[in-house]
mmCIF file of C-alpha atoms in Angstrom:
data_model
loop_
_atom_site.group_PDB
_atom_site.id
_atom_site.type_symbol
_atom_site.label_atom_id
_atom_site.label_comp_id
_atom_site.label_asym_id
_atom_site.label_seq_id
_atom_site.Cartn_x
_atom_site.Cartn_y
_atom_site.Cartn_z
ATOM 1 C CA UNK A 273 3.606 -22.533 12.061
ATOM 2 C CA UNK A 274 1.067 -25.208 11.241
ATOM 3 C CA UNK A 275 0.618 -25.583 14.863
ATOM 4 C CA UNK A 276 0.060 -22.303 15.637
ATOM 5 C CA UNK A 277 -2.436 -21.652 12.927
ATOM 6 C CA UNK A 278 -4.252 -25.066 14.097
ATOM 7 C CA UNK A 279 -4.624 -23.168 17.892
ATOM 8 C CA UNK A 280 -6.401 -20.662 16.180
ATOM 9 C CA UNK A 281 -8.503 -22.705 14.616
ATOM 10 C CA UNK A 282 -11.020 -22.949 17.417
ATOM 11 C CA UNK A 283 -11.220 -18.992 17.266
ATOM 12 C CA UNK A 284 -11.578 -18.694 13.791
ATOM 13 C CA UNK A 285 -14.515 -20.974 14.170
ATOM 14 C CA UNK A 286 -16.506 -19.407 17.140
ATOM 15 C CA UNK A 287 -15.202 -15.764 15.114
ATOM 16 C CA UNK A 288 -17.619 -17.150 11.852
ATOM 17 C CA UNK A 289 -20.188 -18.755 13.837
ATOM 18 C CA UNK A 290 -21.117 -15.397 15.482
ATOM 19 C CA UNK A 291 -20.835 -13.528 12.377
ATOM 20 C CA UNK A 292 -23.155 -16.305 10.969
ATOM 21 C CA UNK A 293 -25.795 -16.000 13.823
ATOM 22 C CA UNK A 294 -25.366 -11.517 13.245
ATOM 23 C CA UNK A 295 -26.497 -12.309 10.256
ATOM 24 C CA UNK A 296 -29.272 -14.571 10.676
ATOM 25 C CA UNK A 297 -30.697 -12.460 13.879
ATOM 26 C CA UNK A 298 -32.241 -13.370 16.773
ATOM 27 C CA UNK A 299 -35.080 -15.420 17.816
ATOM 28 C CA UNK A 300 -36.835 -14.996 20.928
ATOM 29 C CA UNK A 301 -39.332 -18.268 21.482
ATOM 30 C CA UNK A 302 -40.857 -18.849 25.055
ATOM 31 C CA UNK A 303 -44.036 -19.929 27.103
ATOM 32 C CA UNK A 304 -45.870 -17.683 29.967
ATOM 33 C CA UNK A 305 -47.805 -18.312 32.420
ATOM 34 C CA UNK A 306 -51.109 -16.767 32.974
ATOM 35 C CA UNK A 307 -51.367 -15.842 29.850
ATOM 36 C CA UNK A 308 -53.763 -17.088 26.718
ATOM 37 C CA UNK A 309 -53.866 -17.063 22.973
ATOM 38 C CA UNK A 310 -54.571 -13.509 21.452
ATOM 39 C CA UNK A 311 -52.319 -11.786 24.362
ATOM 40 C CA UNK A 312 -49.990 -9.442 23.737
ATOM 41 C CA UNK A 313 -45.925 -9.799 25.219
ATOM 42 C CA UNK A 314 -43.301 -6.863 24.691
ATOM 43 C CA UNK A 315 -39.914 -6.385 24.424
ATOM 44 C CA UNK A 316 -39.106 -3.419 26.403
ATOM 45 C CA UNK A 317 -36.263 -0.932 27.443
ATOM 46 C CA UNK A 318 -36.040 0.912 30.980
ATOM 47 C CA UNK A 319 -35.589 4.828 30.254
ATOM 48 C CA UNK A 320 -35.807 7.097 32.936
ATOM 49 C CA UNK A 321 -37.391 6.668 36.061
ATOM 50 C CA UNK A 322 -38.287 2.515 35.344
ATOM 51 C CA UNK A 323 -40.537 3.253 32.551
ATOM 52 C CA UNK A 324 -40.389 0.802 30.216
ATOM 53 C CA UNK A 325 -40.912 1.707 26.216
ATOM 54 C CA UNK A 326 -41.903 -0.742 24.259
ATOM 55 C CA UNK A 327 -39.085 -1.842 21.256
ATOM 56 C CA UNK A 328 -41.462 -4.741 20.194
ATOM 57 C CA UNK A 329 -44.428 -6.637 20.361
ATOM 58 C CA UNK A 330 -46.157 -10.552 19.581
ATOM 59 C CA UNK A 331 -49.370 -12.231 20.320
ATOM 60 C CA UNK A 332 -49.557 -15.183 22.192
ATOM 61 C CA UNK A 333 -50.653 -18.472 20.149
ATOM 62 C CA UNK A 334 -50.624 -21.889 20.802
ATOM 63 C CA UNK A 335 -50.041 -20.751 24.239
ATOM 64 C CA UNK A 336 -46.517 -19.659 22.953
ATOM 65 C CA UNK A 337 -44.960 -16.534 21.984
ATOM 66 C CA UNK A 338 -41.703 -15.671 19.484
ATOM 67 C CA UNK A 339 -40.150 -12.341 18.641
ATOM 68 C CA UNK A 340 -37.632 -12.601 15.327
ATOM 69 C CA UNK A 341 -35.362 -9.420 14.476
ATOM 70 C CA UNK A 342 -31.827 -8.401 14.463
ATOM 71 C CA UNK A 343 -29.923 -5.760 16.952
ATOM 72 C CA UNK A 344 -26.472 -4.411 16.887
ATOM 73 C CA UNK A 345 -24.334 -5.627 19.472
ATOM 74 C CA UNK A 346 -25.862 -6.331 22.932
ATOM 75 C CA UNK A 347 -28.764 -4.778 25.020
ATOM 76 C CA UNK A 348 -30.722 -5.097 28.323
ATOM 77 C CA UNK A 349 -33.915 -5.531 28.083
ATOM 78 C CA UNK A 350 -37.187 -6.813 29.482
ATOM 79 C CA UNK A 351 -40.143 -9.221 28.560
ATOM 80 C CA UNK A 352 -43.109 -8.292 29.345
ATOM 81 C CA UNK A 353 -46.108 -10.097 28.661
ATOM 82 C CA UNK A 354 -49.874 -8.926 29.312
ATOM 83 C CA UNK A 355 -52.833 -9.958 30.205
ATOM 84 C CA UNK A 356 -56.231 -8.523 30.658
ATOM 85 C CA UNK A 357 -54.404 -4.935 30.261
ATOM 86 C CA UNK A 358 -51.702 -5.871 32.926
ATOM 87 C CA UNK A 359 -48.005 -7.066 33.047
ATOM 88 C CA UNK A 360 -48.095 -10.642 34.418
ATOM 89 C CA UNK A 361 -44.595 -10.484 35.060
ATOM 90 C CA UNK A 362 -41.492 -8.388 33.790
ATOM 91 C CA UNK A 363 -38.118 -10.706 32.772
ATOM 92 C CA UNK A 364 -34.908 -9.103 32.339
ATOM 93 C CA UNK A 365 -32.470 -10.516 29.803
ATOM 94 C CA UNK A 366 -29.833 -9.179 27.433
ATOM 95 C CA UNK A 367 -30.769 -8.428 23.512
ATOM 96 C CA UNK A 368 -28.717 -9.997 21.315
ATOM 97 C CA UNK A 369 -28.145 -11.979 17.554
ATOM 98 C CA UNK A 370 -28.519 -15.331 19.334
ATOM 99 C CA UNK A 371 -31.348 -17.827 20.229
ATOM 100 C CA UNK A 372 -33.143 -17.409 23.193
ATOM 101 C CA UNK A 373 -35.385 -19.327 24.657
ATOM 102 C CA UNK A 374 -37.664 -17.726 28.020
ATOM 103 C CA UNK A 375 -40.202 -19.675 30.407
ATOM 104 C CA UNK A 376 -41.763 -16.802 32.319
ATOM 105 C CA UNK A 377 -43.560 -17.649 35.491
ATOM 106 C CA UNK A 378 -45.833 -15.470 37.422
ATOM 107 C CA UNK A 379 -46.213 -15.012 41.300
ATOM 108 C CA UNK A 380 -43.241 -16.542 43.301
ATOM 109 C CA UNK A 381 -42.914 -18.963 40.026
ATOM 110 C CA UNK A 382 -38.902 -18.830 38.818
ATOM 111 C CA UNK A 383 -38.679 -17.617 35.383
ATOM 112 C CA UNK A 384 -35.551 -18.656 33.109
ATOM 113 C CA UNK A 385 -34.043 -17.337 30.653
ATOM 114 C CA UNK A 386 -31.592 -19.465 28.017
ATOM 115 C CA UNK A 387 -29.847 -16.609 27.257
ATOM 116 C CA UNK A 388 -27.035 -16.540 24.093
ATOM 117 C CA UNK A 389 -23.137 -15.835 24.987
ATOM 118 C CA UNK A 390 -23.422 -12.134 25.335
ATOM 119 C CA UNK A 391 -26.090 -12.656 28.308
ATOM 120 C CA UNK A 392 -24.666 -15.360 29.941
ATOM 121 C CA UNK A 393 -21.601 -13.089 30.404
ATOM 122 C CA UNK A 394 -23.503 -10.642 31.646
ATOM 123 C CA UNK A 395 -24.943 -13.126 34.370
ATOM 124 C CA UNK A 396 -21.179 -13.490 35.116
ATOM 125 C CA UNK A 397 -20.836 -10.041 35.580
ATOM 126 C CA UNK A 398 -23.905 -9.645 37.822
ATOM 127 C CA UNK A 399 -22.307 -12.383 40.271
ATOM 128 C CA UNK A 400 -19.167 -10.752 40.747
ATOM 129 C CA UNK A 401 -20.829 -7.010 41.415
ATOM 130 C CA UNK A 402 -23.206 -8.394 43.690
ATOM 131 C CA UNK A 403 -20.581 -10.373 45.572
ATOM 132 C CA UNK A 404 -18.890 -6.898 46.196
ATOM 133 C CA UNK A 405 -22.340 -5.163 46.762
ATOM 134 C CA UNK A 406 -22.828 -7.917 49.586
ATOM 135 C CA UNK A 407 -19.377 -7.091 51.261
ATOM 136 C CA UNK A 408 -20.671 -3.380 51.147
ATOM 137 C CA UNK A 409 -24.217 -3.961 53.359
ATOM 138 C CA UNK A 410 -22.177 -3.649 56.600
ATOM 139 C CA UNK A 411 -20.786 -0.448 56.040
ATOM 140 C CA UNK A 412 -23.485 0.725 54.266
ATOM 141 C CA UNK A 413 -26.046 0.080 57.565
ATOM 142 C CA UNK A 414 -22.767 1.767 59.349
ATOM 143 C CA UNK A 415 -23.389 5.008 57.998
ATOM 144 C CA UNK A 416 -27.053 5.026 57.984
ATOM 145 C CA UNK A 417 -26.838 4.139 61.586
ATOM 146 C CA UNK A 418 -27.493 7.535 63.806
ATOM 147 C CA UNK A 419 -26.276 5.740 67.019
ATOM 148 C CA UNK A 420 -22.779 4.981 65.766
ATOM 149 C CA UNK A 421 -19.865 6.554 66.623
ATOM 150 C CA UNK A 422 -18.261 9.150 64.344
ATOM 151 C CA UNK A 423 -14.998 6.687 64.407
ATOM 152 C CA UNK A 424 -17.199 4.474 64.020
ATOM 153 C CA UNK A 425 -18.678 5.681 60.664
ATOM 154 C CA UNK A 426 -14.980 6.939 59.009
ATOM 155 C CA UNK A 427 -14.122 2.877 59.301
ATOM 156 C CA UNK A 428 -17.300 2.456 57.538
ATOM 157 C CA UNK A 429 -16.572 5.048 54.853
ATOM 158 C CA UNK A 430 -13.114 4.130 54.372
ATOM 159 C CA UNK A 431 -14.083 0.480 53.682
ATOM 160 C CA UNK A 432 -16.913 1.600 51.246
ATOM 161 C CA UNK A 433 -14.424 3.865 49.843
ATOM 162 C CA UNK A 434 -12.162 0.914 49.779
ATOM 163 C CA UNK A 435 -14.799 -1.519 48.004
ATOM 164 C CA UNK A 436 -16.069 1.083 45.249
ATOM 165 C CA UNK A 437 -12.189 0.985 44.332
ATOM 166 C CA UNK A 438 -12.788 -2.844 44.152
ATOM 167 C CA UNK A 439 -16.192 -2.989 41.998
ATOM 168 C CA UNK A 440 -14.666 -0.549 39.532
ATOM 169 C CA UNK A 441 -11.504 -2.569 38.772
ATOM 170 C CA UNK A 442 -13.616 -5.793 38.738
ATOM 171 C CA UNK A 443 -15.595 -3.718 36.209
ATOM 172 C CA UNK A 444 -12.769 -2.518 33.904
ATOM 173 C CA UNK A 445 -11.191 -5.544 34.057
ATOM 174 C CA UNK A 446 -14.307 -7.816 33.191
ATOM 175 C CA UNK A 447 -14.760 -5.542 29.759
ATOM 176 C CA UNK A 448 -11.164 -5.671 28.889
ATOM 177 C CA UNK A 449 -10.872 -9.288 29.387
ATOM 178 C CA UNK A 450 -13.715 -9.869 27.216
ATOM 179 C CA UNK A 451 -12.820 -7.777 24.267
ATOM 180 C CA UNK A 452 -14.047 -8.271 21.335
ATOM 181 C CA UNK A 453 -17.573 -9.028 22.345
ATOM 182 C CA UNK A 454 -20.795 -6.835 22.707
ATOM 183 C CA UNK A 455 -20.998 -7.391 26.026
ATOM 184 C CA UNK A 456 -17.752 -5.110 26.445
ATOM 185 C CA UNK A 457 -19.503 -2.463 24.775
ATOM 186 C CA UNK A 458 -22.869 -2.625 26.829
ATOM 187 C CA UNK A 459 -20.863 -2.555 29.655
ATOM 188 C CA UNK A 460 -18.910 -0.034 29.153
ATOM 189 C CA UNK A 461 -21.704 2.617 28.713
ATOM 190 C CA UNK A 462 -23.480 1.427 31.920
ATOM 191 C CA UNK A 463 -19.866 1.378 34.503
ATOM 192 C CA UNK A 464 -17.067 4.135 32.393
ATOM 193 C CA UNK A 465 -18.443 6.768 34.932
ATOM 194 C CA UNK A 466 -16.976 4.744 37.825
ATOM 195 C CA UNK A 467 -13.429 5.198 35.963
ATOM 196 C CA UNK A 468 -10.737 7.853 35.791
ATOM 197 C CA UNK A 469 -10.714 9.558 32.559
ATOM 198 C CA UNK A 470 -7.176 8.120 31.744
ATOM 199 C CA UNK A 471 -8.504 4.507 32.142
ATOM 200 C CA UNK A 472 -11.619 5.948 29.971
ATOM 201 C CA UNK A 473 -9.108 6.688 27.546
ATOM 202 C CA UNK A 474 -7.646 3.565 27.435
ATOM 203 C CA UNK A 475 -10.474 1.473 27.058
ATOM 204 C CA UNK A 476 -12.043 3.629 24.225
ATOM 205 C CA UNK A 477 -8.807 3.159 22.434
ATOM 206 C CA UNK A 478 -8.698 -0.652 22.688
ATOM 207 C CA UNK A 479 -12.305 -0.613 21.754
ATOM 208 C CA UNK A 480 -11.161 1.373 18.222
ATOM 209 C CA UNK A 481 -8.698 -0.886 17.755
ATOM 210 C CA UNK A 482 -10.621 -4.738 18.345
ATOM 211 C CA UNK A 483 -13.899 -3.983 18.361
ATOM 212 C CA UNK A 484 -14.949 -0.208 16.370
ATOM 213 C CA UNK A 485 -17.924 -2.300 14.884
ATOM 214 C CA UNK A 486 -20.441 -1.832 17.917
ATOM 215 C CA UNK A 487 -22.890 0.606 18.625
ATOM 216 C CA UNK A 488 -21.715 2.158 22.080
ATOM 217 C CA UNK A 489 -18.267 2.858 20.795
ATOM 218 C CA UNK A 490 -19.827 4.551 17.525
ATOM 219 C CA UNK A 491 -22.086 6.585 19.491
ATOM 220 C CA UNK A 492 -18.789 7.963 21.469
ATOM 221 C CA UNK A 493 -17.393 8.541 17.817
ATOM 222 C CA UNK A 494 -20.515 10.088 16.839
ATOM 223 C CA UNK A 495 -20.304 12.192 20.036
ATOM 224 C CA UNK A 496 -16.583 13.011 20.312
ATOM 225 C CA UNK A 497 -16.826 14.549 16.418
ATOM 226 C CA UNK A 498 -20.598 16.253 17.384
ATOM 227 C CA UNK A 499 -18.456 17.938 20.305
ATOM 228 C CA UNK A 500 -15.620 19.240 17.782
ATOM 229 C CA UNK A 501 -18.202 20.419 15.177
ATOM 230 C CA UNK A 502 -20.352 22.639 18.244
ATOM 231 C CA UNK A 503 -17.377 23.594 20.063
ATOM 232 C CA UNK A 504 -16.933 27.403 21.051
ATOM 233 C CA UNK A 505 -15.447 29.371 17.547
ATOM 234 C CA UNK A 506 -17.056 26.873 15.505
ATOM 235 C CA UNK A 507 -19.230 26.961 12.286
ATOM 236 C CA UNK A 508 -23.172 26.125 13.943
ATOM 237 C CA UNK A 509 -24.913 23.705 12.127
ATOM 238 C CA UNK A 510 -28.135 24.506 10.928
ATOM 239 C CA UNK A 511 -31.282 23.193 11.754
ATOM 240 C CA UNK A 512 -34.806 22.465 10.224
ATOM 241 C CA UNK A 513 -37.753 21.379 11.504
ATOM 242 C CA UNK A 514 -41.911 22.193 11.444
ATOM 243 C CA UNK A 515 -43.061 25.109 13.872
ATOM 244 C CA UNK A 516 -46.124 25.214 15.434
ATOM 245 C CA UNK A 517 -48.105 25.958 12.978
ATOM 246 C CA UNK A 518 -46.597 23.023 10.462
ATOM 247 C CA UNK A 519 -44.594 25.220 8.662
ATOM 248 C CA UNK A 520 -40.515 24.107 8.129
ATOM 249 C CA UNK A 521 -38.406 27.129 9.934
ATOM 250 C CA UNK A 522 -34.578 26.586 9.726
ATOM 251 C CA UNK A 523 -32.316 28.255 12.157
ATOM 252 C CA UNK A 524 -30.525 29.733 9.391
ATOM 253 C CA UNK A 525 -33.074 32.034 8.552
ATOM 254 C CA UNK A 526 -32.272 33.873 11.830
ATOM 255 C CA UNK A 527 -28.271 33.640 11.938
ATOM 256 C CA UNK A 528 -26.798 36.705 10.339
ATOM 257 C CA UNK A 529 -30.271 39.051 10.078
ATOM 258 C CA UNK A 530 -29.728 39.202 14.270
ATOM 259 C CA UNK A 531 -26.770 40.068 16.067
ATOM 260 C CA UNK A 532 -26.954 37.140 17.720
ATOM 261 C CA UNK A 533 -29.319 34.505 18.322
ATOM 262 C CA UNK A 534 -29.631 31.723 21.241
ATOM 263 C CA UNK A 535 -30.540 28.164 20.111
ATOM 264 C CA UNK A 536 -32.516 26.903 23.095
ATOM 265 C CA UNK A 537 -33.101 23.437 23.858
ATOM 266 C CA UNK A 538 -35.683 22.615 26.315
ATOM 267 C CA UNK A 539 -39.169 20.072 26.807
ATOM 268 C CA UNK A 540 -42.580 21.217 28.351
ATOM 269 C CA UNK A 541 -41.891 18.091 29.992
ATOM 270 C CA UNK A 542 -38.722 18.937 31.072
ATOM 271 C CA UNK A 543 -38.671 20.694 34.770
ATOM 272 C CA UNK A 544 -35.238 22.185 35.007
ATOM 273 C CA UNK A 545 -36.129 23.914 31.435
ATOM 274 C CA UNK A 546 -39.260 25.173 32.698
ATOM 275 C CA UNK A 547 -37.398 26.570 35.581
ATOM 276 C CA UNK A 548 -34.969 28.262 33.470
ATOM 277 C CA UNK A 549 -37.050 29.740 31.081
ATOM 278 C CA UNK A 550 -38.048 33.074 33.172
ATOM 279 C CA UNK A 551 -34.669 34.099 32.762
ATOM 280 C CA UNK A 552 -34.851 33.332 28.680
ATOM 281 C CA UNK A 553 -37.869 35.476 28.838
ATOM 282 C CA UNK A 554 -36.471 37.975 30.520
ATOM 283 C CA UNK A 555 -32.904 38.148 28.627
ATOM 284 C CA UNK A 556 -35.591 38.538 25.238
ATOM 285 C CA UNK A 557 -37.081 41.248 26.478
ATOM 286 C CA UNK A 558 -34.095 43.319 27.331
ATOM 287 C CA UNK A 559 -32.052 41.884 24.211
ATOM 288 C CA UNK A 560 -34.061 41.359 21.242
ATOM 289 C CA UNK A 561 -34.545 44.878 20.501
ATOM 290 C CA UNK A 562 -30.739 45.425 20.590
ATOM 291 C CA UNK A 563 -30.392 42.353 18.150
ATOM 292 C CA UNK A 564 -30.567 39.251 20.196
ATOM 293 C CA UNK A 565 -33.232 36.235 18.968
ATOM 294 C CA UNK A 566 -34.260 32.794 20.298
ATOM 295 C CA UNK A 567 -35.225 29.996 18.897
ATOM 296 C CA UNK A 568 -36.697 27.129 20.851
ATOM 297 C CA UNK A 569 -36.209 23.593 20.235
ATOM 298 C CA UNK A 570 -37.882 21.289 21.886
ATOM 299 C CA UNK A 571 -37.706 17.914 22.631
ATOM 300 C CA UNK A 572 -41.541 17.038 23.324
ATOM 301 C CA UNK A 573 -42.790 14.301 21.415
ATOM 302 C CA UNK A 574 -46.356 15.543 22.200
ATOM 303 C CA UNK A 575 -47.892 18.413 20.332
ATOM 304 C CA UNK A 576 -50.458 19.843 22.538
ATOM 305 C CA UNK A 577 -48.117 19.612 25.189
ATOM 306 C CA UNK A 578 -45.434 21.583 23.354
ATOM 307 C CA UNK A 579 -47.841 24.185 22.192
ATOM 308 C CA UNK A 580 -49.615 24.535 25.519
ATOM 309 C CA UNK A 581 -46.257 25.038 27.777
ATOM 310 C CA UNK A 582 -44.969 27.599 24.872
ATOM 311 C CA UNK A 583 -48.007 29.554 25.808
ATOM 312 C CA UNK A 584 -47.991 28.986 29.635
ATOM 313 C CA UNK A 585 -44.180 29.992 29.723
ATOM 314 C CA UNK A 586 -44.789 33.357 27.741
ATOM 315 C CA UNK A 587 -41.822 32.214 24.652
ATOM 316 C CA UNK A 588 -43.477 34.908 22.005
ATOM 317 C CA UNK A 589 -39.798 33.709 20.378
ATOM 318 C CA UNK A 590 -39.458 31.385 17.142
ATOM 319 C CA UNK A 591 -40.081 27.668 18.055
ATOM 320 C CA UNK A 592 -39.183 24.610 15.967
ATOM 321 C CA UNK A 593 -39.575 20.795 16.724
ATOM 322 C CA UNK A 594 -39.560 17.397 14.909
ATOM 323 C CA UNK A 595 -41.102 15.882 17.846
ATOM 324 C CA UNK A 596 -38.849 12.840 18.609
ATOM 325 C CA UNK A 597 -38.085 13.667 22.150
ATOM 326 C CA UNK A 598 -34.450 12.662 22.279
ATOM 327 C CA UNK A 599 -34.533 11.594 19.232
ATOM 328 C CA UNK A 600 -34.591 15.012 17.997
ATOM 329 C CA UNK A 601 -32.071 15.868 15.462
ATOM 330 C CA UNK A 602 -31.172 18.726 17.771
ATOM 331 C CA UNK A 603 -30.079 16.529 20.194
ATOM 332 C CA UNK A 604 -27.908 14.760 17.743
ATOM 333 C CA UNK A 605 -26.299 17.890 15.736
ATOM 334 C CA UNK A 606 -25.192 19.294 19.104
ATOM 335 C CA UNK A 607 -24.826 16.585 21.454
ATOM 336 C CA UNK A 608 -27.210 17.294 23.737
ATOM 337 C CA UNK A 609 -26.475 15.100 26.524
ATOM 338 C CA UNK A 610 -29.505 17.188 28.936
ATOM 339 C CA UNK A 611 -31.586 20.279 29.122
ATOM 340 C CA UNK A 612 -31.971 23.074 29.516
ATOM 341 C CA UNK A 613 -29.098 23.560 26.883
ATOM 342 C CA UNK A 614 -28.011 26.480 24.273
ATOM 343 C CA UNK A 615 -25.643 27.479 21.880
ATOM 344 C CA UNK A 616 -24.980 31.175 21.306
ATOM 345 C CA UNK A 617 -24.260 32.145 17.558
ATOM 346 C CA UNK A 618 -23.300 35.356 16.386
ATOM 347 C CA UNK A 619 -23.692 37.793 13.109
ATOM 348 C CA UNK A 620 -20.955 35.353 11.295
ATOM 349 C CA UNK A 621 -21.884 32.285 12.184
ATOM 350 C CA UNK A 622 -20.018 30.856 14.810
ATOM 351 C CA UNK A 623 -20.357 29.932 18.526
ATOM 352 C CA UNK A 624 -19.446 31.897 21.048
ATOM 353 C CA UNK A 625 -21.068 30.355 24.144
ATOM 354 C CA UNK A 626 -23.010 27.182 25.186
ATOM 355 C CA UNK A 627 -24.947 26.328 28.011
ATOM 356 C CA UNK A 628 -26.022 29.836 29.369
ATOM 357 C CA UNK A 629 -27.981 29.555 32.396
ATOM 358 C CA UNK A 630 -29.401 32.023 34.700
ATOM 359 C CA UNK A 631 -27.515 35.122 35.998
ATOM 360 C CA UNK A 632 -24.542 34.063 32.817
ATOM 361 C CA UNK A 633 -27.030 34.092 30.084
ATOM 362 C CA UNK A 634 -27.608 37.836 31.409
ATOM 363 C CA UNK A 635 -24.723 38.918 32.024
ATOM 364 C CA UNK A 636 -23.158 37.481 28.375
ATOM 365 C CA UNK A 637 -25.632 39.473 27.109
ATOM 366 C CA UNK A 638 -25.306 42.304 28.623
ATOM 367 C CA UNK A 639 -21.223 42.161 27.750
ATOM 368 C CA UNK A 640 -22.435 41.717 24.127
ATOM 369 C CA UNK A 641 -24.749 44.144 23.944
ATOM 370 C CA UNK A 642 -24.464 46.785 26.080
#
């Protein structure tokens, strides 16, 4: 027994020192070059289509830069620092309670990263998926290859086929091998696509069980009860947020004066919404009189632009937003994963369709009210 517990002791150690360092934070220190004193460096995330939002931001001095904070768990992101209004070179690296020190070197200069434990597994991880990606440029340049043979290109599929199979067990078995850690976590939201929902399943389990403490398994949580609380037959949740005009509207003052009303989610932003929303308008103007309403929410984070597509798009309906973008509380209430998105409530209060979109939307309608 006293053996045993003096194996462990290593464990326990490394266990308290990271719980030490969560609490202390991180501290980003580092030098780049062609920059000066009075220059501004970022710490950015990639959303989108590669556009980088800034999370934080320092000023050069002394010809050095430092960033102090805390995160939960691990996350990629980017340094950027500036000069004269432009990025002099952009650094990836992974976010995490731990020192970390960067040298940042412009042109064909090698920047370098001393990353903390989280980030040096993820360099691990990056070495084994681009050894596999390697093994896939032949078949790749196969298939993409007019002048090949259609025998030819089936070998070539087959052995992509074959090597996807390969990347996505390296993947699950990289994060299971390295729970508890953040890094498991991170991972997991970035490769549990490339898995079978069983092995999904199984994963999200062990996570509950070693590691429940980090942010990508709460946000499944977070998700998976969102889900039960929107599902069809369900109780909606209300809503409440400024319209237009300033004023706080709640979706409750619609639900039960209408026979039914459609929660609409949607950006002027947002193409595929803009798309849809000729077939909103036109479900309105056949409904609304028989006891259908709308009520926009958007997920603009600009004003003008919100107001300007409402008028462009011809929604004479109710609109409400807090103007977060995602970070509407829309988006969180009813896990709103993309848009165009809707819930249908009726006269009682509950759900009885989501995501209504084109001819459905009309035809629902026109089974509800005839």
């Amino acid at each position: 027994m006293k053996l045993r517990n003096w194996m462990l002791l290593p464990a326990m150690l490394l266990m308290a020192a990271c719980v030490e360092q969560a609490q202390k934070g991180y501290t980003i220190t580092g030098t780049a070059e062609g920059t000066v004193d009075g220059d501004t460096v970022f710490i950015c995330e990639m959303q989108g289509f590669f556009e980088m939002i800034p999370t934080d931001t320092t000023l050069v001095k002394d010809g050095k830069f430092e960033f102090k904070g805390q995160c939960e768990g691990a996350a990629l992101r980017f340094i950027v620092p500036m000069h004269a209004g432009q990025p002099v070179v952009t650094e990836m690296f992974i976010l995490e309670n731990a020192d970390i020190k960067a040298t940042l070197m412009k042109g064909e200069g090698k920047s370098v990263v001393e990353q903390g434990p989280n980030g040096k597994l993820y360099t691990e991880f990056q070495q084994g998926i681009e050894s596999i990606a390697e093994q896939m440029n032949g078949p790749w340049n196969i298939l993409n290859d007019s002048t090949k043979s259609e025998a030819e290109q089936q070998v070539a599929q087959n052995t992509l086929d074959s090597l996807q199979k390969v990347q996505a067990n390296f993947e699950k078995k990289f994060i299971v091998d390295h729970v508890p850690s953040a890094i498991s976590d991170m991972l997991f939201a970035f490769c549990s696509q490339h898995f079978e929902e069983a092995e999904q399943e199984r994963i999200i389990k062990l996570f509950g069980e070693k590691q429940p403490e980090y942010p990508v398994y709460k946000t499944i949580m977070k998700q998976r009860k969102a889900m039960e609380a929107t599902a069809v037959g369900s109780d909606y949740t209300d809503l409440e947020m400024p319209d237009p005009n300033g004023k706080n509207m709640k979706v409750s003052d619609y639900v039960g004066k209408n026979q039914y009303v459609l929660v609409d989610f949607w950006a002027s932003w947002c193409g595929p919404c803009r798309a849809e929303m000729p077939t909103v308008v036109e479900a309105y103007k056949q409904y609304h009189d028989k006891g259908l309403e709308v009520i926009g929410v958007s997920f603009d984070n600009d004003k003008e632009d919100w107001v300007e597509a409402i008028g462009k798009l011809e929604m004479t309906w109710p609109q409400m937003s807090d103007l977060k973008g995602w970070g509407s509380a829309g988006a969180g209430a009813y896990n709103i994963q993309a848009i165009p998105a809707n819930v249908l409530i009726d006269k009682q209060g509950k759900i009885v369709a989501k995501n209504l979109r084109g001819e459905d939307l009309l035809n629902k309608m026109a089974e509800l009210l005839p």
